[in-house]
Amino acid sequence: MSLDSRLERILAGKPARHRDAVAASRLLLHTATLLERRVDEALAPFALHMREYLALHLLSDSVHEPLRPSDLGVSLDATRTQVTRLLDGLEKKSLLVRTQDVQDRRSLQLALTPAGTQLLQRCVPVVQQVYLQAWACLGEQATQLLQQQLRQVHSGLQQPQAPGEATDSAHANIRANA
């Protein structure tokens, strides 16, 4: 069953406002999954996945300020367990090292190894090409506009909701659509 036919079934009979919001949300999530799959395919010859690549990229940007595992978790939207597994894998591949933080012995600092730096340099153009190809169907102006719109949605989702706000609006919508 295609994504469009699933959406049609889910959204049948719903008000246009709800159909558009749900369809846009589902398409965004599905698009992100497809993009990650494309990046993973492009990184396969390097024996990396997208999250590993992103971690290496973040580490390469942290030359002046050491990156801690908790910072990496925030940047990757990953749990502590996921970050630990990710770091274990990258360390096993000799792409990064974990060291004690000299100022806080309870913390670790992360750094790329020379092998990690070299691998990242080879991967960056490959991943950038995937990104360019993914957005080429829109053109530069539409891509810039969509980026601005996604930033607005992202910002709105980061705002804390007032207690009961989601529940109250959901109940009001149910009553209005009953």
Coordinates of N, CA and C in Angstrom, one line a residue:
M1 N 0.8 -1.2 0.0 CA 0.0 0.0 0.0 C 0.9 1.2 0.0
S2 N 0.6 2.2 -0.9 CA 1.4 3.4 -1.0 C 1.1 4.3 0.2
L3 N 2.1 5.3 0.4 CA 1.9 6.3 1.4 C 0.6 7.1 1.1
D4 N 0.4 7.5 -0.1 CA -0.8 8.3 -0.5 C -2.1 7.5 -0.2
S5 N -2.1 6.2 -0.5 CA -3.4 5.5 -0.2 C -3.6 5.3 1.3
R6 N -2.5 5.1 2.0 CA -2.6 5.0 3.5 C -3.2 6.3 4.0
L7 N -2.6 7.4 3.6 CA -3.1 8.7 4.1 C -4.5 9.0 3.7
E8 N -4.9 8.6 2.5 CA -6.3 8.8 2.1 C -7.2 8.0 3.1
R9 N -6.9 6.8 3.4 CA -7.7 5.9 4.3 C -7.7 6.5 5.7
I10 N -6.6 7.0 6.2 CA -6.5 7.6 7.5 C -7.3 8.9 7.6
L11 N -7.3 9.7 6.6 CA -7.8 11.0 6.6 C -9.2 11.2 6.0
A12 N -9.8 10.1 5.5 CA -11.1 10.1 4.9 C -12.1 10.7 5.9
G13 N -12.8 11.7 5.4 CA -13.9 12.3 6.2 C -13.5 13.4 7.2
K14 N -12.2 13.6 7.3 CA -11.7 14.6 8.3 C -11.7 16.0 7.7
P15 N -11.8 17.0 8.5 CA -11.8 18.4 8.0 C -10.5 18.7 7.3
A16 N -10.5 19.5 6.3 CA -9.3 19.9 5.5 C -8.1 20.3 6.3
R17 N -8.4 21.1 7.4 CA -7.3 21.6 8.2 C -6.6 20.4 8.9
H18 N -7.3 19.4 9.3 CA -6.7 18.2 9.9 C -6.0 17.4 8.9
R19 N -6.6 17.2 7.7 CA -6.0 16.4 6.7 C -4.7 17.0 6.3
D20 N -4.6 18.3 6.1 CA -3.4 19.0 5.7 C -2.3 18.8 6.8
A21 N -2.7 19.0 8.0 CA -1.7 18.9 9.1 C -1.1 17.5 9.3
V22 N -2.0 16.5 9.2 CA -1.6 15.1 9.4 C -0.8 14.7 8.1
A23 N -1.3 15.0 6.9 CA -0.6 14.7 5.7 C 0.8 15.3 5.7
A24 N 0.9 16.6 6.0 CA 2.2 17.2 6.0 C 3.2 16.6 7.1
S25 N 2.6 16.2 8.2 CA 3.4 15.6 9.3 C 3.9 14.2 8.8
R26 N 3.0 13.4 8.3 CA 3.4 12.1 7.8 C 4.4 12.1 6.7
L27 N 4.2 13.0 5.8 CA 5.1 13.2 4.6 C 6.5 13.6 5.1
L28 N 6.5 14.5 6.1 CA 7.8 15.0 6.6 C 8.6 13.8 7.3
L29 N 7.9 13.1 8.1 CA 8.5 11.9 8.8 C 9.0 10.9 7.7
H30 N 8.1 10.6 6.8 CA 8.5 9.6 5.7 C 9.7 10.1 4.9
T31 N 9.7 11.4 4.6 CA 10.7 12.0 3.8 C 12.1 11.9 4.5
A32 N 12.0 12.2 5.8 CA 13.2 12.1 6.7 C 13.8 10.7 6.7
T33 N 12.9 9.7 6.7 CA 13.3 8.3 6.7 C 14.0 7.9 5.4
L34 N 13.3 8.4 4.3 CA 13.9 8.1 3.0 C 15.2 8.8 2.8
L35 N 15.4 10.0 3.3 CA 16.6 10.7 3.2 C 17.7 10.0 4.0
E36 N 17.4 9.6 5.2 CA 18.4 8.9 6.0 C 18.8 7.6 5.3
R37 N 17.9 6.9 4.6 CA 18.2 5.7 3.9 C 19.1 6.0 2.8
R38 N 18.9 7.1 2.0 CA 19.8 7.4 0.9 C 21.2 7.7 1.4
V39 N 21.3 8.5 2.5 CA 22.6 8.8 3.1 C 23.3 7.5 3.6
D40 N 22.5 6.6 4.2 CA 23.1 5.3 4.6 C 23.7 4.5 3.4
E41 N 22.9 4.5 2.4 CA 23.4 3.8 1.1 C 24.6 4.5 0.6
A42 N 24.7 5.8 0.6 CA 25.9 6.5 0.1 C 27.1 6.2 1.0
L43 N 26.9 6.0 2.3 CA 27.9 5.8 3.3 C 28.4 4.4 3.4
A44 N 27.6 3.5 2.8 CA 27.9 2.0 3.0 C 29.3 1.7 2.5
P45 N 29.8 2.2 1.4 CA 31.2 1.9 1.1 C 32.2 2.3 2.2
F46 N 31.9 3.2 3.0 CA 32.8 3.7 4.1 C 32.5 2.9 5.4
A47 N 31.5 2.0 5.4 CA 31.1 1.2 6.6 C 30.6 2.2 7.7
L48 N 29.8 3.2 7.3 CA 29.2 4.1 8.2 C 27.8 4.2 8.0
H49 N 27.1 4.7 9.0 CA 25.6 5.0 8.9 C 25.5 6.5 9.2
M50 N 24.4 7.1 8.9 CA 24.2 8.5 9.0 C 24.5 9.1 10.4
R51 N 24.0 8.4 11.4 CA 24.3 8.9 12.8 C 25.8 8.9 13.1
E52 N 26.5 7.9 12.6 CA 27.9 7.8 12.9 C 28.6 9.0 12.1
Y53 N 28.2 9.2 10.9 CA 28.7 10.3 10.1 C 28.4 11.7 10.8
L54 N 27.2 11.8 11.3 CA 26.8 13.1 12.0 C 27.7 13.3 13.3
A55 N 27.9 12.2 14.0 CA 28.7 12.3 15.2 C 30.1 12.7 14.8
L56 N 30.7 12.1 13.8 CA 32.1 12.5 13.4 C 32.1 13.9 12.9
H57 N 31.1 14.3 12.2 CA 31.0 15.7 11.8 C 30.9 16.7 13.0
L58 N 30.1 16.4 13.9 CA 30.0 17.2 15.1 C 31.3 17.2 15.9
L59 N 32.0 16.1 15.9 CA 33.3 16.1 16.6 C 34.3 16.9 15.9
S60 N 34.3 16.9 14.6 CA 35.2 17.7 13.8 C 35.0 19.2 14.0
D61 N 33.8 19.6 14.4 CA 33.5 21.0 14.6 C 33.8 21.4 16.1
S62 N 34.2 20.5 16.9 CA 34.4 20.8 18.3 C 35.9 20.9 18.7
V63 N 36.7 21.3 17.8 CA 38.1 21.4 18.0 C 38.5 22.4 19.1
H64 N 37.8 23.5 19.2 CA 38.1 24.5 20.2 C 37.4 24.3 21.5
E65 N 36.3 23.6 21.4 CA 35.5 23.3 22.7 C 35.2 21.8 22.7
P66 N 35.8 21.1 23.6 CA 35.6 19.6 23.6 C 34.1 19.2 23.7
L67 N 33.8 18.2 23.0 CA 32.4 17.7 23.0 C 32.3 16.5 24.0
R68 N 31.2 16.6 24.7 CA 30.9 15.5 25.7 C 29.8 14.6 25.1
P69 N 29.8 13.4 25.6 CA 28.7 12.5 25.1 C 27.3 13.1 25.3
S70 N 27.1 13.8 26.4 CA 25.7 14.4 26.6 C 25.4 15.5 25.5
D71 N 26.5 16.2 25.1 CA 26.3 17.2 24.1 C 25.9 16.5 22.8
L72 N 26.6 15.4 22.5 CA 26.3 14.7 21.3 C 24.9 14.1 21.3
G73 N 24.5 13.7 22.4 CA 23.1 13.2 22.6 C 22.1 14.2 22.2
V74 N 22.3 15.4 22.7 CA 21.4 16.5 22.5 C 21.4 16.9 21.0
S75 N 22.6 16.9 20.4 CA 22.7 17.3 18.9 C 22.0 16.2 18.0
L76 N 22.1 15.0 18.4 CA 21.6 13.9 17.6 C 20.2 13.4 18.0
D77 N 19.6 14.1 19.0 CA 18.3 13.6 19.6 C 18.4 12.1 19.9
A78 N 19.4 11.8 20.7 CA 19.7 10.4 21.0 C 19.7 10.2 22.5
T79 N 19.2 9.0 23.0 CA 19.3 8.7 24.4 C 20.7 8.4 24.8
R80 N 20.9 8.4 26.1 CA 22.2 8.1 26.6 C 22.7 6.7 26.2
T81 N 21.8 5.8 26.2 CA 22.1 4.4 25.7 C 22.5 4.4 24.3
Q82 N 21.8 5.1 23.4 CA 22.1 5.2 22.0 C 23.4 5.8 21.8
V83 N 23.7 6.9 22.5 CA 25.0 7.6 22.4 C 26.1 6.7 22.8
T84 N 26.0 5.9 23.9 CA 27.0 5.0 24.3 C 27.3 3.9 23.3
R85 N 26.2 3.4 22.7 CA 26.4 2.4 21.6 C 27.1 3.0 20.4
L86 N 26.7 4.2 20.0 CA 27.3 4.9 18.9 C 28.8 5.1 19.2
L87 N 29.1 5.6 20.3 CA 30.5 5.9 20.7 C 31.3 4.6 20.7
D88 N 30.7 3.5 21.3 CA 31.4 2.2 21.4 C 31.8 1.8 20.0
G89 N 30.8 1.9 19.0 CA 31.1 1.5 17.7 C 32.2 2.3 17.0
L90 N 32.1 3.6 17.2 CA 33.1 4.5 16.5 C 34.5 4.3 17.2
E91 N 34.5 4.0 18.4 CA 35.8 3.8 19.1 C 36.4 2.4 18.7
K92 N 35.5 1.4 18.5 CA 35.9 0.1 18.0 C 36.5 0.2 16.6
K93 N 36.0 1.1 15.8 CA 36.5 1.4 14.4 C 37.7 2.3 14.5
S94 N 38.2 2.7 15.7 CA 39.3 3.6 15.8 C 39.1 5.0 15.2
L95 N 37.9 5.4 15.2 CA 37.5 6.7 14.6 C 37.5 7.9 15.6
L96 N 37.3 7.5 16.9 CA 37.3 8.5 18.0 C 37.9 7.9 19.2
V97 N 38.3 8.8 20.1 CA 38.8 8.4 21.4 C 38.0 9.2 22.5
R98 N 37.8 8.5 23.6 CA 37.1 9.1 24.8 C 38.2 9.2 25.9
T99 N 38.3 10.4 26.4 CA 39.3 10.7 27.5 C 38.6 11.3 28.7
Q100 N 39.2 11.2 29.8 CA 38.7 11.9 31.0 C 38.8 13.4 30.8
D101 N 37.8 14.1 31.3 CA 37.8 15.5 31.3 C 38.7 16.0 32.4
V102 N 39.7 16.7 32.2 CA 40.7 17.1 33.2 C 40.1 18.0 34.3
Q103 N 39.0 18.8 33.9 CA 38.4 19.7 34.8 C 37.3 19.0 35.6
D104 N 36.7 18.0 35.0 CA 35.6 17.2 35.7 C 35.8 15.8 35.5
R105 N 36.3 15.1 36.5 CA 36.7 13.7 36.3 C 35.5 12.8 36.1
R106 N 34.2 13.3 36.3 CA 33.0 12.5 36.1 C 32.6 12.5 34.6
S107 N 33.2 13.4 33.8 CA 32.9 13.6 32.4 C 33.9 13.1 31.5
L108 N 33.5 12.8 30.3 CA 34.4 12.3 29.2 C 34.4 13.4 28.2
Q109 N 35.5 13.5 27.5 CA 35.7 14.3 26.3 C 35.9 13.4 25.1
L110 N 35.4 13.8 24.0 CA 35.4 13.0 22.7 C 36.3 13.8 21.7
A111 N 37.1 13.0 21.0 CA 37.9 13.6 19.9 C 38.1 12.6 18.8
L112 N 38.1 13.1 17.6 CA 38.4 12.3 16.4 C 39.8 11.8 16.4
T113 N 40.0 10.6 15.9 CA 41.4 10.2 15.7 C 41.8 10.6 14.3
P114 N 43.0 10.5 14.0 CA 43.4 10.9 12.6 C 42.7 10.0 11.5
A115 N 42.4 8.8 11.8 CA 41.6 7.9 10.9 C 40.2 8.5 10.8
G116 N 39.7 8.9 11.9 CA 38.3 9.5 11.9 C 38.3 10.8 11.0
T117 N 39.3 11.6 11.2 CA 39.3 12.8 10.4 C 39.5 12.5 8.9
Q118 N 40.3 11.6 8.6 CA 40.5 11.2 7.1 C 39.2 10.6 6.5
L119 N 38.6 9.7 7.3 CA 37.3 9.1 6.8 C 36.3 10.2 6.6
L120 N 36.1 11.1 7.5 CA 35.1 12.2 7.4 C 35.4 13.0 6.2
Q121 N 36.6 13.4 6.0 CA 37.0 14.2 4.8 C 36.5 13.5 3.5
R122 N 36.6 12.1 3.4 CA 36.2 11.4 2.3 C 34.7 11.3 2.2
C123 N 34.0 11.3 3.3 CA 32.5 11.1 3.3 C 31.8 12.4 3.1
V124 N 32.3 13.6 3.5 CA 31.6 14.8 3.4 C 31.1 15.1 2.0
P125 N 31.9 15.0 1.0 CA 31.4 15.3 -0.4 C 30.3 14.4 -0.8
V126 N 30.4 13.1 -0.4 CA 29.4 12.1 -0.8 C 28.1 12.4 -0.2
V127 N 28.1 12.8 1.1 CA 26.8 13.1 1.8 C 26.3 14.4 1.3
Q128 N 27.1 15.4 1.0 CA 26.6 16.7 0.5 C 25.9 16.5 -0.9
Q129 N 26.5 15.6 -1.7 CA 25.9 15.2 -3.0 C 24.5 14.6 -2.8
V130 N 24.3 13.8 -1.8 CA 23.0 13.2 -1.5 C 22.0 14.3 -1.1
Y131 N 22.4 15.2 -0.3 CA 21.6 16.3 0.1 C 21.2 17.2 -1.1
L132 N 22.1 17.5 -1.9 CA 21.9 18.3 -3.1 C 20.9 17.6 -4.0
Q133 N 21.1 16.3 -4.3 CA 20.2 15.5 -5.1 C 18.8 15.5 -4.5
A134 N 18.7 15.3 -3.2 CA 17.4 15.2 -2.6 C 16.5 16.4 -2.8
W135 N 17.1 17.6 -2.7 CA 16.4 18.9 -2.8 C 16.4 19.5 -4.2
A136 N 17.1 18.8 -5.2 CA 17.2 19.4 -6.5 C 15.8 19.5 -7.2
C137 N 14.9 18.6 -6.8 CA 13.5 18.7 -7.5 C 12.8 19.9 -7.1
L138 N 13.2 20.6 -6.1 CA 12.5 21.9 -5.7 C 13.2 23.1 -6.3
G139 N 14.5 23.0 -6.5 CA 15.2 24.2 -6.9 C 15.7 25.0 -5.7
E140 N 16.6 25.9 -5.9 CA 17.3 26.6 -4.8 C 16.3 27.5 -4.0
Q141 N 15.5 28.3 -4.7 CA 14.6 29.2 -4.0 C 13.5 28.4 -3.2
A142 N 12.9 27.4 -3.8 CA 11.9 26.7 -3.0 C 12.5 25.9 -1.9
T143 N 13.8 25.5 -2.0 CA 14.4 24.8 -0.9 C 14.7 25.8 0.2
Q144 N 15.1 27.0 -0.1 CA 15.3 28.0 0.9 C 14.0 28.4 1.6
L145 N 12.9 28.5 0.9 CA 11.6 28.8 1.5 C 11.2 27.7 2.4
L146 N 11.3 26.4 1.9 CA 10.9 25.3 2.7 C 11.8 25.2 4.0
Q147 N 13.1 25.5 3.9 CA 13.9 25.5 5.1 C 13.4 26.5 6.1
Q148 N 13.0 27.7 5.6 CA 12.5 28.7 6.5 C 11.2 28.2 7.2
Q149 N 10.3 27.6 6.4 CA 9.1 27.1 6.9 C 9.3 26.0 7.9
L150 N 10.2 25.1 7.6 CA 10.5 24.0 8.6 C 11.1 24.6 9.9
R151 N 11.9 25.6 9.8 CA 12.4 26.3 11.0 C 11.3 26.8 11.8
Q152 N 10.3 27.4 11.2 CA 9.1 27.9 11.9 C 8.4 26.8 12.7
V153 N 8.2 25.7 12.0 CA 7.5 24.5 12.6 C 8.4 24.0 13.7
H154 N 9.7 23.9 13.5 CA 10.6 23.4 14.5 C 10.6 24.3 15.7
S155 N 10.6 25.6 15.5 CA 10.6 26.5 16.6 C 9.3 26.4 17.4
G156 N 8.2 26.3 16.7 CA 6.9 26.1 17.3 C 6.8 24.9 18.2
L157 N 7.4 23.8 17.7 CA 7.4 22.5 18.4 C 8.3 22.6 19.6
Q158 N 9.3 23.4 19.6 CA 10.2 23.5 20.8 C 9.6 24.3 21.9
Q159 N 8.6 25.1 21.6 CA 7.9 25.9 22.6 C 7.2 25.0 23.6
P160 N 7.3 25.2 24.9 CA 6.6 24.4 25.8 C 5.1 24.7 25.8
Q161 N 4.3 23.6 25.9 CA 2.9 23.8 25.9 C 2.4 24.1 27.3
A162 N 1.4 24.9 27.4 CA 0.8 25.2 28.7 C 0.1 23.9 29.2
P163 N 0.2 23.6 30.5 CA -0.5 22.4 31.0 C -1.9 22.3 30.5
G164 N -2.3 21.1 30.0 CA -3.7 20.9 29.5 C -4.0 21.5 28.1
E165 N -3.1 22.3 27.6 CA -3.3 23.0 26.3 C -3.6 21.9 25.2
A166 N -2.8 20.9 25.1 CA -3.0 19.9 24.0 C -4.2 19.2 24.2
T167 N -4.5 18.8 25.5 CA -5.7 18.0 25.8 C -6.9 18.9 25.5
D168 N -6.9 20.1 26.0 CA -8.1 21.0 25.8 C -8.4 21.2 24.3
S169 N -7.3 21.5 23.5 CA -7.6 21.8 22.1 C -8.0 20.5 21.4
A170 N -7.5 19.4 21.8 CA -7.9 18.1 21.2 C -9.4 17.8 21.5
H171 N -9.8 18.0 22.7 CA -11.2 17.8 23.1 C -12.1 18.8 22.3
A172 N -11.7 20.0 22.2 CA -12.5 21.0 21.5 C -12.6 20.6 20.0
N173 N -11.5 20.1 19.4 CA -11.6 19.6 18.0 C -12.5 18.4 17.9
I174 N -12.5 17.5 18.8 CA -13.3 16.4 18.8 C -14.8 16.8 18.9
R175 N -15.1 17.7 19.8 CA -16.5 18.2 19.9 C -16.9 18.9 18.6
A176 N -16.0 19.7 18.0 CA -16.4 20.5 16.8 C -16.6 19.5 15.7
N177 N -15.9 18.4 15.6 CA -16.0 17.5 14.5 C -17.0 16.3 14.7
A178 N -17.6 16.3 15.9 CA -18.6 15.2 16.2 C -19.9 15.4 15.4

